[in-house]
Amino acid sequence: MSNRLNEDRSVVFDQALREVVRTLAPTDAPTSKQVNSMLERWSQASQHQITPQPSMSVPKGLGTMFPKFMSAFAFAATITVVVSLPMTQHMLFLHPDKLDDRADIELVLAPGKSLDDNIFLDFVAKTRCKVLKRSQINGQHHLSIDLDGRSQSHQDLIQGMKNSGYLSTYAYLPEK
Amino acid sequence: MIDNELTELLQRVKNGDRLAVESIYRQYYSVVYAFVCMQVNDVGAAEEIVDDVFMVVFTSANSFRGQSTFKTWVLGIAKNLSRNWIRKIGREPSNQFDSTEDQLAGLIDPDWPALEQLEREELNVIIQFCMTRLPLFQRETLFYVYFEDLSLEQVAQTLGCPSGTIKSRLFHAKTKMAECVNRRMADGVA
């Protein structure tokens, strides 16, 4: 009798547990808003979705104003560049490169390290980069990566992977 | 989804096909969301993490080599990103049951004397709370057993560990939850 009672309770508990776990999945998701948001995010990360921008032009309304400011602005800009160039020189190689299916950097993982490692997944999530090519030589993964822009934070992440022993080595490829 | 369809979809994703991306996102959103939600127990964070998961999936589609099922691969990414988030905010509950066999022997047999007195809704609220107190690997096991309806052997295969381990995790999880439910009921908290 007691066993039967415990069995019944166990079944009730089991059913309730199943019910709770199942209700975690939203029945009406993803919503259109979520889908659009994801597609937008993916579009930004994917060169395939980026339509070529028309060459820069001055909006009509500003066209007449532009010449008036041009000489003064050009002078100020020249001075700024000349003054700040030595300070920013170390950043110049980090050019604003977008995803374009061309490799920006090559990574060689340390022996025994795999792409499923948290550190690499984190890097991919944060940089939204794309793995273009992978090969394995002597047990080490060699990757060609297309970066979505080169920024100091990307560089810090890559250096972090190197420092933590996840990367054997890395090399930026020449700018395009 | 059968393999050919999936292979084709992934190929289309690699080629930048927006519809393929949308199709995969729609098909796997719920399962990934439920998994992440169960891991991080934070609806807001779960939504963000789920989107991060899919971004990794879409940008690393080349990395999927079919060694596991696609869903297992996606949930593996979800697991890593969820755990990164948990590590970042330091939220994983401390656990005193998940180590040795000796501790196993000391566990009390689950018994829920006041279960009948509870309305189902109250019980669900308590269960939901108690689930958040479980360590991540036990929550993961509950997910595969109760959400995915996998057998212990299938869960073991998915997680790459012996079925005995899964059985023990499930036992621990349910025992710990039973204790937690008992405590909450004794405290009169739903």
mmCIF file of C-alpha atoms in Angstrom, chain A residues 5-6 8-27 29-32 34-43 45-46 48-49 99 101 115-122 124-125 128-134 136 141, chain B residues 13-18 21-22 25-26 29-31 33-34 37-38 47-48 50-52 54-56 58-60 62-65 73 76-77 80-81 84 87 111-113 115-116 120 123-124 127-128 131 142-143 145-149 174 177-178 181:
data_model
loop_
_atom_site.group_PDB
_atom_site.id
_atom_site.type_symbol
_atom_site.label_atom_id
_atom_site.label_comp_id
_atom_site.label_asym_id
_atom_site.label_seq_id
_atom_site.Cartn_x
_atom_site.Cartn_y
_atom_site.Cartn_z
ATOM 1 C CA LEU A 5 1.458 5.468 -2.624
ATOM 2 C CA ASN A 6 5.117 6.322 -3.188
ATOM 3 C CA ASP A 8 1.847 7.406 -7.329
ATOM 4 C CA ARG A 9 3.706 10.349 -5.833
ATOM 5 C CA SER A 10 6.704 9.574 -7.950
ATOM 6 C CA VAL A 11 4.531 9.574 -11.055
ATOM 7 C CA VAL A 12 2.942 12.907 -10.081
ATOM 8 C CA PHE A 13 6.370 14.387 -9.460
ATOM 9 C CA ASP A 14 7.694 13.019 -12.720
ATOM 10 C CA GLN A 15 4.758 14.419 -14.669
ATOM 11 C CA ALA A 16 5.110 17.798 -13.018
ATOM 12 C CA LEU A 17 8.821 17.848 -13.758
ATOM 13 C CA ARG A 18 8.207 16.974 -17.400
ATOM 14 C CA GLU A 19 5.546 19.671 -17.620
ATOM 15 C CA VAL A 20 7.839 22.311 -16.166
ATOM 16 C CA VAL A 21 10.731 21.405 -18.439
ATOM 17 C CA ARG A 22 8.500 21.360 -21.509
ATOM 18 C CA THR A 23 6.977 24.749 -20.774
ATOM 19 C CA LEU A 24 10.433 26.276 -20.988
ATOM 20 C CA ALA A 25 10.153 26.182 -24.753
ATOM 21 C CA PRO A 26 8.061 29.085 -25.956
ATOM 22 C CA THR A 27 5.317 27.841 -28.262
ATOM 23 C CA ALA A 29 8.778 31.665 -30.695
ATOM 24 C CA PRO A 30 10.710 32.855 -32.429
ATOM 25 C CA THR A 31 8.538 35.890 -33.081
ATOM 26 C CA SER A 32 8.825 37.797 -36.335
ATOM 27 C CA GLN A 34 13.222 37.989 -33.190
ATOM 28 C CA VAL A 35 13.627 36.481 -36.648
ATOM 29 C CA ASN A 36 14.148 39.901 -38.209
ATOM 30 C CA SER A 37 16.574 40.890 -35.508
ATOM 31 C CA MET A 38 18.613 37.723 -36.019
ATOM 32 C CA LEU A 39 18.609 38.152 -39.801
ATOM 33 C CA GLU A 40 19.707 41.731 -39.390
ATOM 34 C CA ARG A 41 22.533 40.708 -37.107
ATOM 35 C CA TRP A 42 23.540 37.937 -39.451
ATOM 36 C CA SER A 43 23.389 40.311 -42.417
ATOM 37 C CA ALA A 45 28.156 39.776 -40.011
ATOM 38 C CA SER A 46 27.875 38.327 -43.461
ATOM 39 C CA HIS A 48 26.831 38.053 -48.631
ATOM 40 C CA GLN A 49 24.079 40.274 -47.393
ATOM 41 C CA LEU A 99 33.625 40.217 -43.739
ATOM 42 C CA ASP A 101 35.319 35.825 -47.485
ATOM 43 C CA LEU A 115 37.559 24.293 -32.170
ATOM 44 C CA ASP A 116 34.974 23.220 -29.602
ATOM 45 C CA ASP A 117 36.992 24.900 -26.894
ATOM 46 C CA ASN A 118 35.118 27.640 -25.015
ATOM 47 C CA ILE A 119 37.856 30.128 -25.673
ATOM 48 C CA PHE A 120 37.461 29.764 -29.431
ATOM 49 C CA LEU A 121 33.652 29.784 -29.373
ATOM 50 C CA ASP A 122 33.829 32.913 -27.276
ATOM 51 C CA VAL A 124 33.871 33.656 -32.676
ATOM 52 C CA ALA A 125 30.848 35.027 -30.784
ATOM 53 C CA ARG A 128 31.637 37.513 -35.403
ATOM 54 C CA CYS A 129 34.448 36.221 -37.536
ATOM 55 C CA LYS A 130 34.165 33.463 -40.061
ATOM 56 C CA VAL A 131 36.299 30.359 -40.334
ATOM 57 C CA LEU A 132 37.147 30.114 -44.030
ATOM 58 C CA LYS A 133 39.490 27.189 -44.068
ATOM 59 C CA ARG A 134 40.690 24.623 -41.619
ATOM 60 C CA GLN A 136 45.120 19.702 -39.503
ATOM 61 C CA HIS A 141 44.519 22.882 -36.372
ATOM 62 C CA VAL B 13 23.790 29.200 -45.155
ATOM 63 C CA LYS B 14 27.441 29.138 -46.194
ATOM 64 C CA ASN B 15 26.413 30.706 -49.487
ATOM 65 C CA GLY B 16 24.644 33.472 -47.648
ATOM 66 C CA ASP B 17 21.063 32.332 -48.232
ATOM 67 C CA ARG B 18 18.842 34.355 -45.918
ATOM 68 C CA VAL B 21 19.330 31.005 -42.053
ATOM 69 C CA GLU B 22 15.745 31.791 -41.138
ATOM 70 C CA TYR B 25 16.686 29.611 -36.716
ATOM 71 C CA ARG B 26 12.952 28.869 -36.670
ATOM 72 C CA TYR B 29 15.004 28.182 -31.692
ATOM 73 C CA SER B 30 12.667 26.502 -29.188
ATOM 74 C CA VAL B 31 14.947 23.660 -28.275
ATOM 75 C CA TYR B 33 15.991 28.430 -25.922
ATOM 76 C CA ALA B 34 14.664 25.768 -23.544
ATOM 77 C CA CYS B 37 16.907 28.837 -20.199
ATOM 78 C CA MET B 38 17.342 25.754 -18.105
ATOM 79 C CA GLU B 47 17.355 35.334 -25.396
ATOM 80 C CA GLU B 48 20.691 37.027 -25.909
ATOM 81 C CA VAL B 50 20.370 31.994 -27.923
ATOM 82 C CA ASP B 51 21.045 34.620 -30.564
ATOM 83 C CA ASP B 52 24.775 34.363 -29.867
ATOM 84 C CA PHE B 54 22.898 30.991 -33.706
ATOM 85 C CA MET B 55 25.465 33.571 -34.759
ATOM 86 C CA VAL B 56 28.195 31.062 -33.946
ATOM 87 C CA PHE B 58 25.794 30.453 -38.903
ATOM 88 C CA THR B 59 29.294 31.855 -39.013
ATOM 89 C CA SER B 60 30.912 28.522 -38.222
ATOM 90 C CA ASN B 62 31.973 25.122 -41.975
ATOM 91 C CA SER B 63 33.013 23.618 -38.664
ATOM 92 C CA PHE B 64 30.115 21.173 -38.513
ATOM 93 C CA ARG B 65 31.466 17.914 -39.818
ATOM 94 C CA TRP B 73 26.401 20.263 -32.135
ATOM 95 C CA GLY B 76 27.076 21.923 -27.452
ATOM 96 C CA ILE B 77 27.637 25.514 -28.537
ATOM 97 C CA ASN B 80 29.522 26.488 -23.836
ATOM 98 C CA LEU B 81 28.068 29.952 -24.247
ATOM 99 C CA ASN B 84 30.631 31.282 -20.190
ATOM 100 C CA ARG B 87 31.074 31.956 -15.160
ATOM 101 C CA ASP B 111 9.531 10.916 -0.294
ATOM 102 C CA TRP B 112 6.963 13.623 -0.772
ATOM 103 C CA PRO B 113 4.375 13.282 1.986
ATOM 104 C CA LEU B 115 2.501 16.188 -2.525
ATOM 105 C CA GLU B 116 -1.219 15.557 -2.758
ATOM 106 C CA ARG B 120 -0.389 21.353 -9.676
ATOM 107 C CA LEU B 123 4.013 22.309 -7.458
ATOM 108 C CA ASN B 124 5.226 23.545 -10.837
ATOM 109 C CA ILE B 127 9.783 22.556 -9.143
ATOM 110 C CA GLN B 128 10.869 25.425 -11.323
ATOM 111 C CA MET B 131 15.500 23.071 -10.729
ATOM 112 C CA LEU B 142 16.884 16.567 -17.008
ATOM 113 C CA PHE B 143 16.652 18.497 -20.244
ATOM 114 C CA VAL B 145 15.341 13.122 -20.460
ATOM 115 C CA TYR B 146 12.267 15.293 -19.987
ATOM 116 C CA PHE B 147 12.408 17.752 -22.859
ATOM 117 C CA GLU B 148 14.003 15.656 -25.556
ATOM 118 C CA ASP B 149 12.478 12.412 -24.296
ATOM 119 C CA LYS B 174 15.452 13.983 -8.684
ATOM 120 C CA MET B 177 14.710 18.222 -6.155
ATOM 121 C CA ALA B 178 12.539 16.100 -3.909
ATOM 122 C CA VAL B 181 10.338 20.495 -2.788
#
